[in-house]
GROMACS .gro file of C-alpha atoms in nm:
model
  323
    1MET     CA    1  16.595  14.993  11.474
    2ARG     CA    2  16.516  14.732  11.705
    3THR     CA    3  16.315  14.409  11.627
    4GLN     CA    4  15.999  14.515  11.807
    5ASP     CA    5  16.025  14.860  11.592
    6VAL     CA    6  15.921  14.623  11.257
    7LEU     CA    7  15.714  14.319  11.433
    8ALA     CA    8  15.355  14.345  11.423
    9PRO     CA    9  15.197  14.266  11.747
   10GLY     CA   10  15.158  13.897  11.767
   11ALA     CA   11  15.383  13.817  11.490
   12SER     CA   12  15.679  13.586  11.479
   13LEU     CA   13  15.995  13.542  11.288
   14SER     CA   14  15.853  13.268  11.096
   15THR     CA   15  15.556  13.457  10.978
   16PHE     CA   16  15.687  13.821  10.944
   17ARG     CA   17  15.632  13.953  10.621
   18PRO     CA   18  15.694  14.318  10.536
   19PRO     CA   19  15.535  14.497  10.236
   20LEU     CA   20  15.710  14.454   9.921
   21SER     CA   21  15.822  14.699   9.594
   22ILE     CA   22  15.999  14.539   9.305
   23VAL     CA   23  16.194  14.763   9.114
   24ILE     CA   24  16.256  14.667   8.736
   25PRO     CA   25  16.489  14.870   8.544
   26SER     CA   26  16.427  14.808   8.160
   27HIS     CA   27  16.596  14.965   7.856
   28SER     CA   28  16.425  14.859   7.532
   29ARG     CA   29  16.374  14.510   7.605
   30PRO     CA   30  16.016  14.473   7.601
   31ASP     CA   31  16.002  14.096   7.530
   32LEU     CA   32  16.234  14.014   7.823
   33LEU     CA   33  16.038  14.264   8.054
   34ARG     CA   34  15.698  14.074   7.945
   35LEU     CA   35  15.847  13.737   8.079
   36CYS     CA   36  15.958  13.904   8.399
   37LEU     CA   37  15.638  14.088   8.465
   38ALA     CA   38  15.447  13.759   8.384
   39SER     CA   39  15.622  13.563   8.638
   40VAL     CA   40  15.581  13.852   8.882
   41ALA     CA   41  15.204  13.856   8.821
   42ARG     CA   42  15.174  13.480   8.876
   43PHE     CA   43  15.393  13.456   9.187
   44ALA     CA   44  15.437  13.776   9.388
   45PRO     CA   45  15.250  13.837   9.733
   46ALA     CA   46  14.940  14.019   9.737
   47ASN     CA   47  14.927  14.387   9.727
   48THR     CA   48  15.300  14.396   9.611
   49GLU     CA   49  15.402  14.735   9.452
   50VAL     CA   50  15.567  14.685   9.096
   51ILE     CA   51  15.757  14.950   8.945
   52VAL     CA   52  15.928  14.960   8.611
   53VAL     CA   53  16.193  15.221   8.524
   54ASP     CA   54  16.188  15.280   8.177
   55ASP     CA   55  16.543  15.413   8.130
   56GLY     CA   56  16.501  15.604   7.818
   57SER     CA   57  16.390  15.325   7.586
   58CYS     CA   58  16.320  15.409   7.224
   59VAL     CA   59  15.956  15.510   7.156
   60ALA     CA   60  15.876  15.404   7.467
   61THR     CA   61  15.858  15.015   7.399
   62VAL     CA   62  15.919  14.952   7.763
   63SER     CA   63  15.636  15.169   7.904
   64HIS     CA   64  15.392  14.995   7.641
   65ALA     CA   65  15.501  14.639   7.740
   66ALA     CA   66  15.453  14.755   8.102
   67ALA     CA   67  15.108  14.891   8.058
   68GLU     CA   68  15.003  14.539   7.970
   69PHE     CA   69  15.026  14.420   8.325
   70VAL     CA   70  14.745  14.550   8.584
   71GLY     CA   71  14.880  14.786   8.867
   72VAL     CA   72  15.233  14.834   8.735
   73ARG     CA   73  15.363  15.172   8.791
   74VAL     CA   74  15.578  15.310   8.544
   75VAL     CA   75  15.853  15.564   8.574
   76ARG     CA   76  15.993  15.691   8.268
   77ARG     CA   77  16.305  15.854   8.218
   78PRO     CA   78  16.371  16.075   7.926
   79ARG     CA   79  16.710  15.944   7.845
   80ALA     CA   80  16.916  15.644   7.949
   81GLY     CA   81  17.110  15.714   8.259
   82GLY     CA   82  17.232  15.334   8.306
   83PHE     CA   83  17.139  15.063   8.573
   84CYS     CA   84  17.250  15.265   8.898
   85VAL     CA   85  17.052  15.581   8.795
   86ALA     CA   86  16.735  15.357   8.699
   87ALA     CA   87  16.777  15.142   9.019
   88ASN     CA   88  16.801  15.457   9.231
   89ALA     CA   89  16.521  15.645   9.088
   90GLY     CA   90  16.291  15.323   9.138
   91ILE     CA   91  16.416  15.278   9.493
   92ALA     CA   92  16.316  15.660   9.533
   93VAL     CA   93  15.935  15.611   9.466
   94ALA     CA   94  15.906  15.285   9.627
   95SER     CA   95  15.668  15.288   9.921
   96ALA     CA   96  15.717  14.950  10.080
   97PRO     CA   97  16.012  14.900  10.317
   98VAL     CA   98  16.163  14.629  10.148
   99VAL     CA   99  16.247  14.663   9.782
  100GLU     CA  100  16.367  14.399   9.524
  101LEU     CA  101  16.556  14.497   9.251
  102LEU     CA  102  16.493  14.271   8.971
  103ASN     CA  103  16.673  14.273   8.621
  104ASP     CA  104  16.407  14.254   8.333
  105ASP     CA  105  16.601  13.942   8.235
  106ALA     CA  106  16.497  13.775   8.540
  107GLU     CA  107  16.194  13.539   8.616
  108VAL     CA  108  16.064  13.472   8.982
  109THR     CA  109  15.954  13.143   9.108
  110GLU     CA  110  15.663  13.045   9.349
  111GLY     CA  111  15.746  13.137   9.716
  112TRP     CA  112  16.049  13.330   9.647
  113ALA     CA  113  15.956  13.658   9.795
  114ASP     CA  114  15.811  13.496  10.121
  115SER     CA  115  16.122  13.316  10.183
  116ALA     CA  116  16.333  13.629  10.149
  117LEU     CA  117  16.100  13.884  10.326
  118ALA     CA  118  16.101  13.674  10.665
  119ARG     CA  119  16.482  13.724  10.697
  120PHE     CA  120  16.376  14.104  10.753
  121ALA     CA  121  16.250  13.992  11.090
  122ASP     CA  122  16.607  14.049  11.195
  123PRO     CA  123  16.660  14.450  11.180
  124ARG     CA  124  17.035  14.398  11.157
  125VAL     CA  125  16.956  14.249  10.790
  126ALA     CA  126  16.988  14.500  10.497
  127ALA     CA  127  17.006  14.277  10.216
  128VAL     CA  128  16.878  13.907  10.109
  129ALA     CA  129  17.068  13.735   9.824
  130PRO     CA  130  16.856  13.494   9.655
  131LEU     CA  131  16.953  13.158   9.470
  132VAL     CA  132  16.974  13.271   9.117
  133LEU     CA  133  16.994  13.021   8.844
  134GLN     CA  134  17.102  13.038   8.509
  135ASN     CA  135  16.800  13.032   8.256
  136ASP     CA  136  16.968  12.842   7.987
  137PRO     CA  137  16.699  12.693   7.731
  138GLU     CA  138  16.998  12.474   7.591
  139ARG     CA  139  17.042  12.276   7.905
  140ARG     CA  140  16.677  12.235   7.979
  141ALA     CA  141  16.649  12.093   7.610
  142ARG     CA  142  16.903  11.836   7.705
  143GLY     CA  143  16.764  11.765   8.014
  144LEU     CA  144  17.056  11.904   8.219
  145PRO     CA  145  17.019  12.048   8.563
  146PRO     CA  146  17.063  12.418   8.593
  147LEU     CA  147  17.374  12.595   8.678
  148ILE     CA  148  17.379  12.836   8.932
  149ASP     CA  149  17.446  13.204   8.876
  150THR     CA  150  17.481  13.323   9.209
  151ALA     CA  151  17.450  13.233   9.578
  152GLY     CA  152  17.533  13.565   9.713
  153ASP     CA  153  17.878  13.782   9.643
  154GLU     CA  154  18.220  13.721   9.808
  155TYR     CA  155  18.484  13.966   9.787
  156ASP     CA  156  18.855  13.914   9.790
  157PHE     CA  157  19.056  14.218   9.941
  158GLY     CA  158  19.320  14.164   9.675
  159GLY     CA  159  19.089  14.356   9.476
  160PHE     CA  160  18.812  14.121   9.300
  161ALA     CA  161  18.449  14.054   9.351
  162SER     CA  162  18.303  13.711   9.241
  163LYS     CA  163  17.985  13.520   9.275
  164ARG     CA  164  17.952  13.236   9.496
  165GLY     CA  165  17.873  12.906   9.328
  166HIS     CA  166  17.867  13.081   8.976
  167GLY     CA  167  17.881  12.785   8.719
  168SER     CA  168  17.810  12.483   8.940
  169VAL     CA  169  17.547  12.241   8.899
  170TRP     CA  170  17.236  12.320   9.131
  171GLY     CA  171  17.297  12.073   9.377
  172GLU     CA  172  17.650  12.090   9.411
  173GLN     CA  173  17.788  12.223   9.730
  174VAL     CA  174  17.794  12.605   9.747
  175GLY     CA  175  18.065  12.779   9.934
  176GLU     CA  176  18.363  13.020   9.892
  177SER     CA  177  18.531  12.990   9.547
  178ARG     CA  178  18.859  13.126   9.631
  179GLY     CA  179  19.050  13.113   9.950
  180GLY     CA  180  18.797  12.973  10.184
  181SER     CA  181  18.617  12.650  10.279
  182CYS     CA  182  18.294  12.504  10.139
  183SER     CA  183  17.972  12.560  10.313
  184HIS     CA  184  17.927  12.173  10.303
  185ARG     CA  185  17.555  12.217  10.200
  186PRO     CA  186  17.384  12.116   9.890
  187ALA     CA  187  17.236  12.408   9.728
  188HIS     CA  188  16.887  12.233   9.659
  189THR     CA  189  16.842  12.094   9.994
  190GLY     CA  190  16.986  12.373  10.199
  191ARG     CA  191  16.677  12.589  10.360
  192SER     CA  192  16.889  12.770  10.636
  193PRO     CA  193  17.026  13.123  10.535
  194GLU     CA  194  17.415  13.233  10.600
  195ASN     CA  195  17.585  13.558  10.604
  196VAL     CA  196  17.761  13.641  10.321
  197PHE     CA  197  17.947  13.961  10.168
  198GLY     CA  198  17.684  14.100   9.934
  199ALA     CA  199  17.400  14.035   9.723
  200SER     CA  200  17.382  14.052   9.327
  201ALA     CA  201  17.168  14.340   9.227
  202CYS     CA  202  17.030  14.130   8.933
  203ALA     CA  203  16.765  14.005   9.199
  204ALA     CA  204  16.852  14.135   9.563
  205PHE     CA  205  16.611  14.219   9.805
  206TYR     CA  206  16.703  14.525  10.016
  207ARG     CA  207  16.589  14.715  10.311
  208ARG     CA  208  16.498  15.041  10.161
  209ASP     CA  209  16.606  15.294  10.453
  210ALA     CA  210  16.944  15.089  10.474
  211VAL     CA  211  17.000  15.149  10.115
  212LEU     CA  212  16.916  15.535  10.131
  213ALA     CA  213  17.120  15.560  10.437
  214ALA     CA  214  17.411  15.401  10.244
  215GLY     CA  215  17.382  15.663   9.974
  216GLY     CA  216  17.207  15.441   9.700
  217PHE     CA  217  17.402  15.281   9.418
  218PRO     CA  218  17.700  15.480   9.282
  219GLU     CA  219  17.552  15.657   8.953
  220HIS     CA  220  17.897  15.713   8.809
  221PHE     CA  221  17.951  15.346   8.790
  222GLY     CA  222  17.666  15.299   8.516
  223ALA     CA  223  17.681  14.917   8.567
  224TYR     CA  224  17.900  14.648   8.695
  225PHE     CA  225  18.011  14.615   9.036
  226GLU     CA  226  17.775  14.856   9.178
  227ASP     CA  227  17.608  14.601   9.410
  228VAL     CA  228  17.956  14.529   9.543
  229ASP     CA  229  18.022  14.879   9.628
  230LEU     CA  230  17.693  14.929   9.824
  231SER     CA  231  17.771  14.572  10.004
  232PHE     CA  232  18.071  14.738  10.141
  233ARG     CA  233  17.875  15.061  10.255
  234LEU     CA  234  17.589  14.868  10.410
  235ARG     CA  235  17.819  14.664  10.605
  236ARG     CA  236  18.018  14.955  10.709
  237LEU     CA  237  17.691  15.103  10.865
  238GLY     CA  238  17.660  14.765  11.069
  239PHE     CA  239  17.437  14.548  10.874
  240GLU     CA  240  17.436  14.216  10.779
  241ILE     CA  241  17.358  14.030  10.432
  242VAL     CA  242  17.196  13.696  10.417
  243TYR     CA  243  17.167  13.443  10.133
  244ASP     CA  244  16.880  13.259  10.110
  245PRO     CA  245  16.862  12.957   9.903
  246GLY     CA  246  16.476  12.915   9.965
  247ALA     CA  247  16.427  13.216   9.734
  248VAL     CA  248  16.483  13.101   9.388
  249VAL     CA  249  16.489  13.341   9.068
  250TRP     CA  250  16.603  13.259   8.732
  251HIS     CA  251  16.833  13.479   8.506
  252ARG     CA  252  16.922  13.461   8.152
  253VAL     CA  253  17.271  13.575   8.212
  254SER     CA  254  17.444  13.846   8.019
  255SER     CA  255  17.172  13.899   7.816
  256SER     CA  256  17.238  14.273   7.846
  257TYR     CA  257  17.546  14.258   7.670
  258GLY     CA  258  17.567  13.927   7.506
  259ARG     CA  259  17.866  13.671   7.521
  260ASN     CA  260  18.114  13.875   7.393
  261PRO     CA  261  18.119  14.216   7.590
  262SER     CA  262  18.229  14.513   7.347
  263ARG     CA  263  18.525  14.703   7.428
  264ARG     CA  264  18.364  14.955   7.615
  265THR     CA  265  18.204  14.735   7.832
  266GLN     CA  266  18.513  14.566   7.902
  267GLU     CA  267  18.666  14.887   7.997
  268ARG     CA  268  18.381  14.981   8.209
  269GLN     CA  269  18.421  14.627   8.403
  270SER     CA  270  18.768  14.683   8.452
  271CYS     CA  271  18.710  15.059   8.581
  272ASN     CA  272  18.455  14.979   8.818
  273GLU     CA  273  18.624  14.678   8.974
  274GLU     CA  274  18.919  14.896   9.042
  275ARG     CA  275  18.706  15.176   9.202
  276VAL     CA  276  18.552  14.941   9.431
  277PHE     CA  277  18.901  14.861   9.573
  278TRP     CA  278  19.022  15.207   9.617
  279ARG     CA  279  18.684  15.360   9.751
  280ASN     CA  280  18.652  15.084  10.027
  281VAL     CA  281  18.959  14.921  10.096
  282ARG     CA  282  19.141  15.147  10.333
  283GLY     CA  283  19.363  15.241  10.639
  284ARG     CA  284  19.540  14.955  10.769
  285ARG     CA  285  19.347  14.711  10.564
  286LEU     CA  286  19.480  14.889  10.212
  287VAL     CA  287  19.845  14.881  10.377
  288LYS     CA  288  19.785  14.511  10.467
  289TYR     CA  289  19.634  14.391  10.120
  290LEU     CA  290  19.800  14.634   9.860
  291PRO     CA  291  20.082  14.373   9.801
  292ARG     CA  292  19.803  14.135   9.721
  293HIS     CA  293  19.625  14.360   9.502
  294ALA     CA  294  19.964  14.439   9.302
  295ALA     CA  295  19.996  14.031   9.228
  296VAL     CA  296  19.616  14.045   9.149
  297LEU     CA  297  19.651  14.292   8.899
  298THR     CA  298  19.956  14.121   8.757
  299GLY     CA  299  19.772  13.792   8.721
  300LYS     CA  300  19.493  13.952   8.576
  301ALA     CA  301  19.675  14.155   8.301
  302LEU     CA  302  19.855  13.860   8.226
  303ARG     CA  303  19.531  13.664   8.152
  304ARG     CA  304  19.376  13.960   7.966
  305TRP     CA  305  19.713  13.966   7.740
  306GLN     CA  306  19.672  13.565   7.661
  307GLU     CA  307  19.278  13.632   7.575
  308GLY     CA  308  19.361  13.952   7.338
  309GLY     CA  309  19.187  14.201   7.566
  310LEU     CA  310  19.467  14.346   7.755
  311LEU     CA  311  19.400  14.741   7.606
  312PRO     CA  312  19.049  14.777   7.733
  313TRP     CA  313  19.148  14.624   8.073
  314LEU     CA  314  19.435  14.868   8.125
  315VAL     CA  315  19.219  15.180   8.003
  316GLY     CA  316  18.962  15.106   8.257
  317ARG     CA  317  19.216  15.044   8.543
  318CYS     CA  318  19.390  15.373   8.474
  319ARG     CA  319  19.046  15.552   8.440
  320ALA     CA  320  18.971  15.410   8.775
  321VAL     CA  321  19.300  15.538   8.931
  322LEU     CA  322  19.347  15.881   8.776
  323GLY     CA  323  18.947  15.973   8.834
   0.00000   0.00000   0.00000
């Protein structure tokens, strides 16, 4: 695909705005979904397609909540399949060339989509990572500035992914958190996009055709690190992923699983993180980074032991390796 294939006659890169579909997977959280949809209804560009995937919610609570908003399309699944299954179902029926995957516990802001959509004028861009801020009512009540949830993903080939800027106060420098230099750019004033490893699926914009070409989200992952795996595959196809600090989204962090994840959730997190390494670190790169991976696992095991969560961590790693 070339730039002239996607630009309308007379359009410039600064005015390029492709049509948008927003896909919101949701399971039995109608109150959060209403807040999400209210923000979309207020700030989304005209003619945006909004798709809610009701992932097997009990008594169709999500479907009923979505029906309160005009023009929202509901895709109802008879049973819960997990985030990846729901996301793929929504992307499959989306009609626009660009799809934003939005968590139901996220809320968008004015101009967020215009800023991100302009980046797709470059046909090399497969995904745009917005600036995602933690929606923390306690900090807001105390008059404190918000914390960053993610400014795009990064990956260490020792075998772990991390969120750029996670936990930093909005306005501090945002850059690589491990093994790299900071970008030396305040998040609240920077308006120039930059290439990053990946985009967090809580609010990422994707070129639909690129996602389909890459095979979509790995449905056996369920949730966690599925976006990191997709980022690897998009990059192997020759695409780029861009962080755009002008696209701001609020996220109620960990509202899906609470502050103390269950043992099953811990096992899945551990398993999927290990899966990402073995699925994507290959050939000479695997030979190069395998010793580092062993060191990373040793460090993680020690930390989990100190925290009292070694067993679910080990179970998850073993499941990943043994298939």
